[in-house]
Amino acid sequence: MAYFEWADDLEIDQGPIDDDHRKLVEQVNELHSATSQGRGQEIVGRLLEDLERDTVEHVRREEAFLASVGYPETAEHHEGHERFLGDLRRLRQRFDEGSVTVAAQLSQLLRDWLSLHIRRYDRSVRDFLQAQRRAGRGR
Ligand SMILES: [Fe+2]
Ligand SMILES: [Fe+2]
């Protein structure tokens, strides 16, 4: 069984944003199974590179989407994205410097990103869209 299961409450747009988040869940699971087999250190360098590249693309896509739907809290949301990217870059730097605890730190970072950012900030976008749809129907 996967370490982290995709759940309906993670759905935001039933489209590209969800696809990105699903991929992230796969990466979390990949890290977890590698770590539990003692292979965390083997894959963490490559995974950090992938995560950095995917996250840069994802936040660009997500922020363009937020702007297009007129979502109001973009500055705070944007800060969360920048912080996460900064954390990923710092971990890659530590990895490049030879740190052997990066896999565990990355695992913690991703867990927080899923449960604190995606489940809270990204989720509030879905609530916003639903409220808009309801308001639209009421007109
Ligand atoms: Fe997101
Ligand atoms: Fe986000």
PDB file of C-alpha atoms and ligand atoms in Angstrom:
ATOM      1  CA  MET A   1       0.000   0.000   0.000  1.00  0.00           C
ATOM      2  CA  ALA A   2       1.188   3.465  -0.831  1.00  0.00           C
ATOM      3  CA  TYR A   3       2.509   5.595   1.988  1.00  0.00           C
ATOM      4  CA  PHE A   4       0.433   8.590   0.964  1.00  0.00           C
ATOM      5  CA  GLU A   5      -2.904   7.989  -0.731  1.00  0.00           C
ATOM      6  CA  TRP A   6      -4.470  10.454  -3.118  1.00  0.00           C
ATOM      7  CA  ALA A   7      -7.819  11.511  -1.661  1.00  0.00           C
ATOM      8  CA  ASP A   8     -10.783  13.402  -3.096  1.00  0.00           C
ATOM      9  CA  ASP A   9     -10.217  16.264  -0.688  1.00  0.00           C
ATOM     10  CA  LEU A  10      -7.005  17.010  -2.575  1.00  0.00           C
ATOM     11  CA  GLU A  11      -8.905  17.756  -5.791  1.00  0.00           C
ATOM     12  CA  ILE A  12      -8.763  21.377  -6.912  1.00  0.00           C
ATOM     13  CA  ASP A  13      -9.525  21.745 -10.620  1.00  0.00           C
ATOM     14  CA  GLN A  14      -9.985  18.159 -11.881  1.00  0.00           C
ATOM     15  CA  GLY A  15      -7.387  19.133 -14.459  1.00  0.00           C
ATOM     16  CA  PRO A  16      -3.733  20.181 -14.762  1.00  0.00           C
ATOM     17  CA  ILE A  17      -3.340  21.346 -11.138  1.00  0.00           C
ATOM     18  CA  ASP A  18      -4.555  17.979  -9.854  1.00  0.00           C
ATOM     19  CA  ASP A  19      -2.266  16.182 -12.328  1.00  0.00           C
ATOM     20  CA  ASP A  20       0.718  18.056 -10.875  1.00  0.00           C
ATOM     21  CA  HIS A  21      -0.356  17.282  -7.305  1.00  0.00           C
ATOM     22  CA  ARG A  22      -0.864  13.611  -8.177  1.00  0.00           C
ATOM     23  CA  LYS A  23       2.639  13.447  -9.575  1.00  0.00           C
ATOM     24  CA  LEU A  24       3.912  14.939  -6.332  1.00  0.00           C
ATOM     25  CA  VAL A  25       2.090  12.249  -4.349  1.00  0.00           C
ATOM     26  CA  GLU A  26       3.846   9.630  -6.526  1.00  0.00           C
ATOM     27  CA  GLN A  27       7.196  11.252  -5.758  1.00  0.00           C
ATOM     28  CA  VAL A  28       6.441  11.253  -2.022  1.00  0.00           C
ATOM     29  CA  ASN A  29       5.665   7.543  -2.267  1.00  0.00           C
ATOM     30  CA  GLU A  30       8.778   6.868  -4.315  1.00  0.00           C
ATOM     31  CA  LEU A  31      10.917   8.577  -1.673  1.00  0.00           C
ATOM     32  CA  HIS A  32       9.199   6.697   1.102  1.00  0.00           C
ATOM     33  CA  SER A  33       9.618   3.250  -0.434  1.00  0.00           C
ATOM     34  CA  ALA A  34      13.255   3.973  -1.326  1.00  0.00           C
ATOM     35  CA  THR A  35      13.926   5.194   2.217  1.00  0.00           C
ATOM     36  CA  SER A  36      12.283   2.163   3.785  1.00  0.00           C
ATOM     37  CA  GLN A  37      14.548  -0.059   1.662  1.00  0.00           C
ATOM     38  CA  GLY A  38      17.605   1.906   2.734  1.00  0.00           C
ATOM     39  CA  ARG A  39      17.957   3.471  -0.743  1.00  0.00           C
ATOM     40  CA  GLY A  40      16.874   7.014   0.137  1.00  0.00           C
ATOM     41  CA  GLN A  41      20.311   8.480  -0.420  1.00  0.00           C
ATOM     42  CA  GLU A  42      20.511   6.811  -3.860  1.00  0.00           C
ATOM     43  CA  ILE A  43      17.487   8.529  -5.303  1.00  0.00           C
ATOM     44  CA  VAL A  44      17.292  11.765  -3.332  1.00  0.00           C
ATOM     45  CA  GLY A  45      19.658  13.720  -5.599  1.00  0.00           C
ATOM     46  CA  ARG A  46      17.710  12.890  -8.739  1.00  0.00           C
ATOM     47  CA  LEU A  47      14.388  13.370  -6.949  1.00  0.00           C
ATOM     48  CA  LEU A  48      15.383  16.833  -5.723  1.00  0.00           C
ATOM     49  CA  GLU A  49      16.270  17.839  -9.283  1.00  0.00           C
ATOM     50  CA  ASP A  50      12.915  16.544 -10.551  1.00  0.00           C
ATOM     51  CA  LEU A  51      11.023  18.225  -7.721  1.00  0.00           C
ATOM     52  CA  GLU A  52      12.684  21.557  -8.295  1.00  0.00           C
ATOM     53  CA  ARG A  53      11.948  21.485 -12.013  1.00  0.00           C
ATOM     54  CA  ASP A  54       8.367  20.211 -11.543  1.00  0.00           C
ATOM     55  CA  THR A  55       7.635  22.694  -8.768  1.00  0.00           C
ATOM     56  CA  VAL A  56       8.858  25.695 -10.755  1.00  0.00           C
ATOM     57  CA  GLU A  57       6.497  24.617 -13.552  1.00  0.00           C
ATOM     58  CA  HIS A  58       3.669  23.779 -11.188  1.00  0.00           C
ATOM     59  CA  VAL A  59       3.634  27.060  -9.273  1.00  0.00           C
ATOM     60  CA  ARG A  60       3.817  29.002 -12.550  1.00  0.00           C
ATOM     61  CA  ARG A  61       0.805  27.056 -13.825  1.00  0.00           C
ATOM     62  CA  GLU A  62      -1.064  27.344 -10.533  1.00  0.00           C
ATOM     63  CA  GLU A  63      -0.432  31.080 -10.122  1.00  0.00           C
ATOM     64  CA  ALA A  64      -1.536  31.740 -13.714  1.00  0.00           C
ATOM     65  CA  PHE A  65      -4.686  29.778 -12.932  1.00  0.00           C
ATOM     66  CA  LEU A  66      -5.288  31.756  -9.716  1.00  0.00           C
ATOM     67  CA  ALA A  67      -4.894  35.023 -11.594  1.00  0.00           C
ATOM     68  CA  SER A  68      -7.246  33.843 -14.357  1.00  0.00           C
ATOM     69  CA  VAL A  69     -10.056  33.044 -11.905  1.00  0.00           C
ATOM     70  CA  GLY A  70      -9.545  36.238  -9.869  1.00  0.00           C
ATOM     71  CA  TYR A  71      -8.501  34.434  -6.701  1.00  0.00           C
ATOM     72  CA  PRO A  72      -7.887  37.124  -4.044  1.00  0.00           C
ATOM     73  CA  GLU A  73      -5.131  35.760  -1.744  1.00  0.00           C
ATOM     74  CA  THR A  74      -2.389  35.348  -4.289  1.00  0.00           C
ATOM     75  CA  ALA A  75       0.414  37.207  -2.424  1.00  0.00           C
ATOM     76  CA  GLU A  76       0.273  34.942   0.615  1.00  0.00           C
ATOM     77  CA  HIS A  77      -0.101  31.877  -1.570  1.00  0.00           C
ATOM     78  CA  HIS A  78       2.844  33.006  -3.693  1.00  0.00           C
ATOM     79  CA  GLU A  79       5.027  33.353  -0.572  1.00  0.00           C
ATOM     80  CA  GLY A  80       4.269  29.733   0.317  1.00  0.00           C
ATOM     81  CA  HIS A  81       5.442  28.651  -3.139  1.00  0.00           C
ATOM     82  CA  GLU A  82       8.658  30.657  -2.881  1.00  0.00           C
ATOM     83  CA  ARG A  83       9.391  29.269   0.575  1.00  0.00           C
ATOM     84  CA  PHE A  84       8.945  25.691  -0.622  1.00  0.00           C
ATOM     85  CA  LEU A  85      11.217  26.277  -3.620  1.00  0.00           C
ATOM     86  CA  GLY A  86      13.806  27.851  -1.312  1.00  0.00           C
ATOM     87  CA  ASP A  87      13.616  24.819   0.993  1.00  0.00           C
ATOM     88  CA  LEU A  88      14.090  22.441  -1.962  1.00  0.00           C
ATOM     89  CA  ARG A  89      17.135  24.406  -3.160  1.00  0.00           C
ATOM     90  CA  ARG A  90      18.654  24.422   0.315  1.00  0.00           C
ATOM     91  CA  LEU A  91      18.220  20.655   0.574  1.00  0.00           C
ATOM     92  CA  ARG A  92      19.842  20.111  -2.819  1.00  0.00           C
ATOM     93  CA  GLN A  93      22.742  22.264  -1.681  1.00  0.00           C
ATOM     94  CA  ARG A  94      23.111  20.173   1.480  1.00  0.00           C
ATOM     95  CA  PHE A  95      22.955  17.026  -0.622  1.00  0.00           C
ATOM     96  CA  ASP A  96      25.666  18.391  -2.944  1.00  0.00           C
ATOM     97  CA  GLU A  97      27.782  19.115   0.120  1.00  0.00           C
ATOM     98  CA  GLY A  98      27.527  15.460   1.134  1.00  0.00           C
ATOM     99  CA  SER A  99      24.861  15.517   3.825  1.00  0.00           C
ATOM    100  CA  VAL A 100      23.389  12.063   4.484  1.00  0.00           C
ATOM    101  CA  THR A 101      20.235  13.251   6.250  1.00  0.00           C
ATOM    102  CA  VAL A 102      18.667  14.921   3.222  1.00  0.00           C
ATOM    103  CA  ALA A 103      16.243  12.074   2.387  1.00  0.00           C
ATOM    104  CA  ALA A 104      14.659  12.282   5.838  1.00  0.00           C
ATOM    105  CA  GLN A 105      14.489  16.081   5.684  1.00  0.00           C
ATOM    106  CA  LEU A 106      12.954  15.972   2.226  1.00  0.00           C
ATOM    107  CA  SER A 107      10.376  13.475   3.387  1.00  0.00           C
ATOM    108  CA  GLN A 108       9.356  15.833   6.202  1.00  0.00           C
ATOM    109  CA  LEU A 109       9.292  18.838   3.874  1.00  0.00           C
ATOM    110  CA  LEU A 110       7.038  17.051   1.380  1.00  0.00           C
ATOM    111  CA  ARG A 111       4.708  15.844   4.095  1.00  0.00           C
ATOM    112  CA  ASP A 112       4.306  19.435   5.304  1.00  0.00           C
ATOM    113  CA  TRP A 113       3.870  20.703   1.762  1.00  0.00           C
ATOM    114  CA  LEU A 114       1.053  18.215   1.126  1.00  0.00           C
ATOM    115  CA  SER A 115      -0.741  18.642   4.410  1.00  0.00           C
ATOM    116  CA  LEU A 116      -0.100  22.319   5.122  1.00  0.00           C
ATOM    117  CA  HIS A 117       0.115  23.929   1.710  1.00  0.00           C
ATOM    118  CA  ILE A 118      -1.936  21.764  -0.632  1.00  0.00           C
ATOM    119  CA  ARG A 119      -4.566  20.787   1.900  1.00  0.00           C
ATOM    120  CA  ARG A 120      -4.927  24.374   3.109  1.00  0.00           C
ATOM    121  CA  TYR A 121      -3.875  26.989   0.576  1.00  0.00           C
ATOM    122  CA  ASP A 122      -4.579  25.099  -2.620  1.00  0.00           C
ATOM    123  CA  ARG A 123      -7.732  23.692  -1.124  1.00  0.00           C
ATOM    124  CA  SER A 124      -9.069  27.160  -0.358  1.00  0.00           C
ATOM    125  CA  VAL A 125      -8.880  27.800  -4.108  1.00  0.00           C
ATOM    126  CA  ARG A 126     -11.366  25.005  -4.628  1.00  0.00           C
ATOM    127  CA  ASP A 127     -13.646  26.495  -1.971  1.00  0.00           C
ATOM    128  CA  PHE A 128     -13.369  29.839  -3.750  1.00  0.00           C
ATOM    129  CA  LEU A 129     -14.292  28.275  -7.112  1.00  0.00           C
ATOM    130  CA  GLN A 130     -17.252  26.459  -5.585  1.00  0.00           C
ATOM    131  CA  ALA A 131     -18.521  29.671  -3.971  1.00  0.00           C
ATOM    132  CA  GLN A 132     -18.186  31.451  -7.309  1.00  0.00           C
ATOM    133  CA  ARG A 133     -20.132  28.727  -9.055  1.00  0.00           C
ATOM    134  CA  ARG A 134     -22.871  28.920  -6.440  1.00  0.00           C
ATOM    135  CA  ALA A 135     -22.996  32.719  -6.760  1.00  0.00           C
ATOM    136  CA  GLY A 136     -23.174  32.348 -10.540  1.00  0.00           C
ATOM    137  CA  ARG A 137     -26.115  29.987 -10.277  1.00  0.00           C
ATOM    138  CA  GLY A 138     -27.915  32.385  -7.932  1.00  0.00           C
ATOM    139  CA  ARG A 139     -27.808  35.192 -10.453  1.00  0.00           C
TER     140      ARG A 139
HETATM  141 FE    FE B   1      -0.185  23.375  -5.779  1.00  0.00          FE
HETATM  142 FE    FE B   2      -0.181  26.392  -4.139  1.00  0.00          FE
END
